Short mmCIF file of N, CA and C in Angstrom, two decimals:
data_model
loop_
_atom_site.label_atom_id
_atom_site.label_comp_id
_atom_site.label_asym_id
_atom_site.label_seq_id
_atom_site.Cartn_x
_atom_site.Cartn_y
_atom_site.Cartn_z
N VAL A 1134 16.49 4.40 3.67
CA VAL A 1134 15.24 5.08 4.01
C VAL A 1134 14.30 4.06 4.64
N GLN A 1135 13.80 4.37 5.81
CA GLN A 1135 12.87 3.46 6.50
C GLN A 1135 11.43 3.85 6.20
N LEU A 1136 10.57 2.83 6.21
CA LEU A 1136 9.16 3.03 5.91
C LEU A 1136 8.31 2.57 7.09
N VAL A 1137 7.29 3.34 7.43
CA VAL A 1137 6.40 3.00 8.53
C VAL A 1137 4.96 3.17 8.07
N GLU A 1138 4.20 2.07 8.12
CA GLU A 1138 2.80 2.11 7.72
C GLU A 1138 1.90 2.43 8.91
N SER A 1139 0.76 3.00 8.61
CA SER A 1139 -0.26 3.25 9.62
C SER A 1139 -1.61 3.31 8.93
N GLY A 1140 -2.67 3.29 9.75
CA GLY A 1140 -4.01 3.47 9.20
C GLY A 1140 -4.84 2.21 9.10
N GLY A 1141 -4.27 1.07 9.42
CA GLY A 1141 -5.04 -0.16 9.36
C GLY A 1141 -6.05 -0.23 10.50
N GLY A 1142 -6.91 -1.24 10.43
CA GLY A 1142 -7.89 -1.41 11.48
C GLY A 1142 -9.02 -2.30 11.04
N LEU A 1143 -10.09 -2.26 11.81
CA LEU A 1143 -11.29 -3.05 11.53
C LEU A 1143 -12.33 -2.16 10.86
N VAL A 1144 -12.88 -2.63 9.76
CA VAL A 1144 -13.87 -1.86 9.03
C VAL A 1144 -14.95 -2.80 8.53
N GLN A 1145 -16.17 -2.31 8.44
CA GLN A 1145 -17.27 -3.13 7.94
C GLN A 1145 -17.22 -3.25 6.42
N PRO A 1146 -17.79 -4.31 5.89
CA PRO A 1146 -17.86 -4.44 4.42
C PRO A 1146 -18.53 -3.22 3.81
N GLY A 1147 -17.96 -2.77 2.71
CA GLY A 1147 -18.44 -1.56 2.05
C GLY A 1147 -17.79 -0.29 2.55
N GLY A 1148 -17.03 -0.39 3.62
CA GLY A 1148 -16.40 0.78 4.20
C GLY A 1148 -15.10 1.16 3.52
N SER A 1149 -14.45 2.18 4.08
CA SER A 1149 -13.22 2.71 3.51
C SER A 1149 -12.15 2.86 4.58
N LEU A 1150 -10.92 2.79 4.14
CA LEU A 1150 -9.76 3.07 4.98
C LEU A 1150 -8.71 3.75 4.13
N ARG A 1151 -7.88 4.56 4.77
CA ARG A 1151 -6.73 5.13 4.08
C ARG A 1151 -5.47 4.72 4.84
N LEU A 1152 -4.60 4.03 4.16
CA LEU A 1152 -3.32 3.64 4.73
C LEU A 1152 -2.26 4.68 4.37
N SER A 1153 -1.32 4.87 5.29
CA SER A 1153 -0.21 5.79 5.05
C SER A 1153 1.11 5.04 5.18
N CYS A 1154 2.06 5.43 4.37
CA CYS A 1154 3.41 4.88 4.42
C CYS A 1154 4.36 6.07 4.50
N ALA A 1155 4.88 6.31 5.69
CA ALA A 1155 5.76 7.45 5.92
C ALA A 1155 7.22 7.03 5.78
N ALA A 1156 7.96 7.77 4.97
CA ALA A 1156 9.37 7.48 4.74
C ALA A 1156 10.25 8.39 5.58
N SER A 1157 11.38 7.86 6.03
CA SER A 1157 12.30 8.66 6.85
C SER A 1157 13.12 9.61 6.00
N GLY A 1158 13.07 9.42 4.68
CA GLY A 1158 13.75 10.31 3.75
C GLY A 1158 12.83 10.61 2.58
N SER A 1159 13.39 11.13 1.53
CA SER A 1159 12.58 11.50 0.38
C SER A 1159 12.01 10.27 -0.32
N ILE A 1160 10.70 10.30 -0.58
CA ILE A 1160 10.08 9.19 -1.31
C ILE A 1160 10.56 9.18 -2.76
N PHE A 1161 11.09 10.29 -3.23
CA PHE A 1161 11.55 10.35 -4.61
C PHE A 1161 12.93 9.71 -4.78
N SER A 1162 13.50 9.26 -3.67
CA SER A 1162 14.74 8.48 -3.76
C SER A 1162 14.46 7.07 -4.28
N PHE A 1163 13.19 6.68 -4.23
CA PHE A 1163 12.80 5.37 -4.74
C PHE A 1163 12.35 5.48 -6.19
N ASP A 1164 12.69 4.48 -6.98
CA ASP A 1164 12.22 4.44 -8.36
C ASP A 1164 10.73 4.11 -8.40
N VAL A 1165 10.34 3.21 -7.53
CA VAL A 1165 8.95 2.76 -7.45
C VAL A 1165 8.60 2.54 -5.99
N MET A 1166 7.40 2.92 -5.61
CA MET A 1166 6.88 2.55 -4.29
C MET A 1166 5.58 1.79 -4.51
N GLY A 1167 5.36 0.83 -3.62
CA GLY A 1167 4.19 0.01 -3.82
C GLY A 1167 3.56 -0.46 -2.52
N TRP A 1168 2.33 -0.86 -2.63
CA TRP A 1168 1.60 -1.50 -1.52
C TRP A 1168 1.39 -2.96 -1.87
N TYR A 1169 1.66 -3.82 -0.90
CA TYR A 1169 1.46 -5.25 -1.03
C TYR A 1169 0.55 -5.71 0.10
N ARG A 1170 -0.02 -6.89 -0.08
CA ARG A 1170 -0.81 -7.44 1.02
C ARG A 1170 -0.64 -8.96 1.06
N GLN A 1171 -0.79 -9.48 2.26
CA GLN A 1171 -0.70 -10.92 2.44
C GLN A 1171 -1.79 -11.36 3.40
N ALA A 1172 -2.68 -12.20 2.90
CA ALA A 1172 -3.74 -12.76 3.71
C ALA A 1172 -3.25 -14.08 4.32
N PRO A 1173 -3.86 -14.50 5.43
CA PRO A 1173 -3.44 -15.76 6.06
C PRO A 1173 -3.50 -16.93 5.09
N GLY A 1174 -2.40 -17.67 5.01
CA GLY A 1174 -2.37 -18.85 4.15
C GLY A 1174 -2.20 -18.55 2.67
N LYS A 1175 -1.99 -17.28 2.33
CA LYS A 1175 -1.85 -16.92 0.92
C LYS A 1175 -0.52 -16.24 0.69
N GLN A 1176 -0.12 -16.22 -0.58
CA GLN A 1176 1.12 -15.54 -0.93
C GLN A 1176 0.91 -14.03 -0.94
N ARG A 1177 2.00 -13.32 -0.72
CA ARG A 1177 1.92 -11.88 -0.80
C ARG A 1177 1.64 -11.46 -2.23
N GLU A 1178 0.76 -10.47 -2.38
CA GLU A 1178 0.43 -10.00 -3.71
C GLU A 1178 0.59 -8.49 -3.80
N LEU A 1179 0.94 -8.06 -4.98
CA LEU A 1179 1.08 -6.64 -5.24
C LEU A 1179 -0.30 -6.01 -5.40
N VAL A 1180 -0.51 -4.89 -4.75
CA VAL A 1180 -1.80 -4.21 -4.79
C VAL A 1180 -1.75 -3.00 -5.71
N ALA A 1181 -0.76 -2.15 -5.50
CA ALA A 1181 -0.68 -0.91 -6.28
C ALA A 1181 0.74 -0.39 -6.25
N THR A 1182 1.12 0.30 -7.32
CA THR A 1182 2.44 0.91 -7.38
C THR A 1182 2.35 2.34 -7.91
N ILE A 1183 3.36 3.12 -7.55
CA ILE A 1183 3.49 4.47 -8.10
C ILE A 1183 4.97 4.71 -8.35
N THR A 1184 5.29 5.16 -9.56
CA THR A 1184 6.69 5.40 -9.90
C THR A 1184 7.10 6.79 -9.46
N SER A 1185 8.40 7.05 -9.52
CA SER A 1185 8.88 8.39 -9.16
C SER A 1185 8.30 9.44 -10.10
N GLY A 1186 7.94 9.03 -11.30
CA GLY A 1186 7.33 9.96 -12.25
C GLY A 1186 5.84 10.12 -12.07
N GLY A 1187 5.25 9.32 -11.16
CA GLY A 1187 3.83 9.47 -10.87
C GLY A 1187 2.92 8.48 -11.57
N THR A 1188 3.47 7.56 -12.34
CA THR A 1188 2.65 6.56 -13.01
C THR A 1188 2.16 5.54 -12.00
N THR A 1189 0.87 5.24 -12.05
CA THR A 1189 0.29 4.29 -11.12
C THR A 1189 -0.18 3.03 -11.83
N ASP A 1190 -0.27 1.96 -11.07
CA ASP A 1190 -0.75 0.69 -11.59
C ASP A 1190 -1.40 -0.07 -10.46
N TYR A 1191 -2.38 -0.92 -10.80
CA TYR A 1191 -3.16 -1.61 -9.78
C TYR A 1191 -3.37 -3.07 -10.14
N ALA A 1192 -3.51 -3.88 -9.11
CA ALA A 1192 -3.94 -5.25 -9.31
C ALA A 1192 -5.38 -5.23 -9.81
N HIS A 1193 -5.71 -6.21 -10.64
CA HIS A 1193 -7.06 -6.26 -11.20
C HIS A 1193 -8.13 -6.29 -10.11
N SER A 1194 -7.82 -6.97 -9.02
CA SER A 1194 -8.81 -7.17 -7.96
C SER A 1194 -9.16 -5.89 -7.22
N VAL A 1195 -8.33 -4.86 -7.33
CA VAL A 1195 -8.59 -3.62 -6.59
C VAL A 1195 -8.83 -2.42 -7.50
N LYS A 1196 -8.68 -2.62 -8.80
CA LYS A 1196 -8.82 -1.51 -9.73
C LYS A 1196 -10.22 -0.93 -9.64
N GLY A 1197 -10.28 0.39 -9.53
CA GLY A 1197 -11.56 1.06 -9.40
C GLY A 1197 -12.02 1.25 -7.96
N ARG A 1198 -11.38 0.52 -7.04
CA ARG A 1198 -11.74 0.65 -5.62
C ARG A 1198 -10.62 1.28 -4.80
N PHE A 1199 -9.38 0.97 -5.14
CA PHE A 1199 -8.22 1.48 -4.41
C PHE A 1199 -7.52 2.56 -5.23
N SER A 1200 -6.88 3.47 -4.52
CA SER A 1200 -6.14 4.53 -5.19
C SER A 1200 -4.84 4.81 -4.44
N ILE A 1201 -3.72 4.79 -5.15
CA ILE A 1201 -2.44 5.10 -4.55
C ILE A 1201 -2.08 6.53 -4.90
N SER A 1202 -1.55 7.24 -3.92
CA SER A 1202 -1.16 8.63 -4.14
C SER A 1202 0.03 8.95 -3.24
N ARG A 1203 0.53 10.16 -3.35
CA ARG A 1203 1.69 10.53 -2.53
C ARG A 1203 1.67 12.02 -2.21
N ASP A 1204 2.39 12.36 -1.17
CA ASP A 1204 2.61 13.75 -0.78
C ASP A 1204 4.10 13.91 -0.57
N GLY A 1205 4.77 14.51 -1.51
CA GLY A 1205 6.21 14.66 -1.43
C GLY A 1205 6.65 15.51 -0.27
N ALA A 1206 5.87 16.51 0.08
CA ALA A 1206 6.23 17.39 1.19
C ALA A 1206 6.22 16.64 2.52
N LYS A 1207 5.37 15.61 2.61
CA LYS A 1207 5.28 14.82 3.83
C LYS A 1207 6.04 13.50 3.71
N ASN A 1208 6.63 13.25 2.54
CA ASN A 1208 7.34 11.99 2.30
C ASN A 1208 6.46 10.80 2.65
N THR A 1209 5.25 10.84 2.17
CA THR A 1209 4.26 9.81 2.51
C THR A 1209 3.53 9.34 1.25
N VAL A 1210 3.33 8.04 1.19
CA VAL A 1210 2.53 7.43 0.14
C VAL A 1210 1.27 6.89 0.79
N TYR A 1211 0.14 7.05 0.11
CA TYR A 1211 -1.15 6.64 0.66
C TYR A 1211 -1.78 5.54 -0.19
N LEU A 1212 -2.65 4.79 0.46
CA LEU A 1212 -3.49 3.84 -0.26
C LEU A 1212 -4.92 4.06 0.24
N GLN A 1213 -5.72 4.68 -0.60
CA GLN A 1213 -7.13 4.88 -0.27
C GLN A 1213 -7.88 3.64 -0.73
N MET A 1214 -8.59 3.02 0.20
CA MET A 1214 -9.30 1.78 -0.09
C MET A 1214 -10.80 1.99 0.14
N ASN A 1215 -11.57 1.83 -0.91
CA ASN A 1215 -13.03 2.00 -0.83
C ASN A 1215 -13.73 0.68 -1.17
N SER A 1216 -14.98 0.61 -0.83
CA SER A 1216 -15.80 -0.58 -1.12
C SER A 1216 -15.11 -1.86 -0.67
N LEU A 1217 -14.64 -1.83 0.56
CA LEU A 1217 -13.87 -2.96 1.07
C LEU A 1217 -14.76 -4.18 1.27
N SER A 1218 -14.18 -5.33 1.03
CA SER A 1218 -14.88 -6.61 1.23
C SER A 1218 -14.02 -7.50 2.12
N PRO A 1219 -14.60 -8.55 2.69
CA PRO A 1219 -13.81 -9.46 3.54
C PRO A 1219 -12.59 -10.03 2.81
N GLU A 1220 -12.67 -10.13 1.50
CA GLU A 1220 -11.52 -10.65 0.73
C GLU A 1220 -10.33 -9.70 0.76
N ASP A 1221 -10.52 -8.48 1.19
CA ASP A 1221 -9.43 -7.51 1.29
C ASP A 1221 -8.69 -7.62 2.62
N THR A 1222 -9.17 -8.46 3.52
CA THR A 1222 -8.52 -8.65 4.81
C THR A 1222 -7.11 -9.20 4.61
N ALA A 1223 -6.13 -8.51 5.18
CA ALA A 1223 -4.73 -8.91 5.00
C ALA A 1223 -3.84 -7.96 5.79
N VAL A 1224 -2.57 -8.32 5.88
CA VAL A 1224 -1.56 -7.39 6.34
C VAL A 1224 -1.05 -6.63 5.12
N TYR A 1225 -1.13 -5.31 5.20
CA TYR A 1225 -0.71 -4.47 4.08
C TYR A 1225 0.66 -3.86 4.40
N SER A 1226 1.56 -3.98 3.45
CA SER A 1226 2.91 -3.46 3.63
C SER A 1226 3.28 -2.57 2.45
N CYS A 1227 4.07 -1.57 2.73
CA CYS A 1227 4.56 -0.76 1.63
C CYS A 1227 6.04 -1.05 1.41
N ASN A 1228 6.48 -0.83 0.20
CA ASN A 1228 7.91 -0.96 -0.06
C ASN A 1228 8.35 0.09 -1.04
N GLY A 1229 9.65 0.30 -1.04
CA GLY A 1229 10.27 1.21 -1.98
C GLY A 1229 11.46 0.52 -2.61
N ARG A 1230 11.57 0.68 -3.92
CA ARG A 1230 12.65 0.00 -4.65
C ARG A 1230 13.52 1.01 -5.38
N THR A 1231 14.83 0.76 -5.29
CA THR A 1231 15.79 1.46 -6.12
C THR A 1231 16.59 0.38 -6.86
N THR A 1232 17.52 0.78 -7.67
CA THR A 1232 18.38 -0.20 -8.35
C THR A 1232 19.32 -0.88 -7.39
N LEU A 1233 19.46 -0.31 -6.18
CA LEU A 1233 20.43 -0.85 -5.23
C LEU A 1233 19.79 -1.62 -4.08
N TYR A 1234 18.59 -1.28 -3.67
CA TYR A 1234 17.99 -1.95 -2.54
C TYR A 1234 16.48 -1.81 -2.54
N VAL A 1235 15.88 -2.63 -1.67
CA VAL A 1235 14.45 -2.59 -1.44
C VAL A 1235 14.23 -2.36 0.04
N SER A 1236 13.34 -1.46 0.37
CA SER A 1236 13.01 -1.17 1.75
C SER A 1236 11.56 -1.54 2.00
N TRP A 1237 11.29 -2.20 3.14
CA TRP A 1237 9.94 -2.62 3.51
C TRP A 1237 9.54 -2.00 4.84
N GLY A 1238 8.27 -1.72 4.96
CA GLY A 1238 7.72 -1.35 6.25
C GLY A 1238 7.34 -2.60 7.03
N GLN A 1239 6.82 -2.39 8.23
CA GLN A 1239 6.51 -3.52 9.10
C GLN A 1239 5.13 -4.09 8.84
N GLY A 1240 4.28 -3.37 8.13
CA GLY A 1240 2.95 -3.84 7.81
C GLY A 1240 1.89 -3.33 8.77
N THR A 1241 0.67 -3.26 8.28
CA THR A 1241 -0.46 -2.86 9.10
C THR A 1241 -1.65 -3.76 8.76
N GLN A 1242 -2.35 -4.21 9.79
CA GLN A 1242 -3.44 -5.16 9.60
C GLN A 1242 -4.71 -4.44 9.18
N VAL A 1243 -5.34 -4.96 8.16
CA VAL A 1243 -6.65 -4.50 7.72
C VAL A 1243 -7.61 -5.68 7.82
N THR A 1244 -8.67 -5.50 8.59
CA THR A 1244 -9.67 -6.55 8.75
C THR A 1244 -11.03 -6.00 8.33
N VAL A 1245 -11.65 -6.68 7.39
CA VAL A 1245 -12.97 -6.27 6.90
C VAL A 1245 -13.97 -7.32 7.37
N SER A 1246 -14.81 -6.91 8.28
CA SER A 1246 -15.75 -7.86 8.88
C SER A 1246 -16.93 -7.11 9.48
N SER A 1247 -18.07 -7.76 9.46
CA SER A 1247 -19.24 -7.19 10.11
C SER A 1247 -19.35 -7.69 11.55
#
């Protein structure tokens, strides 16, 4: 199953963006789907996850500001990002994990700047 992210862009501090991760097959084929981000010069970090059962989890740095959700009919996972700050600037990628493989999207750039 291939994953394609969209929705990144330039936003002012305090603004919002919604990222989408569209799967070429059923998102429920994955045990867990997640959003990761990597800022220049930093290691990739996990931002949010959602299990096939719907359980969500968030990095401490985004809890209360970001929300992960999904639409099974559209085979899409979303990341709603609110109250964005320059520290959120990064390439955001989604992935899906099963017991057999991990699939990654190509990433989408999010830049928070005035």
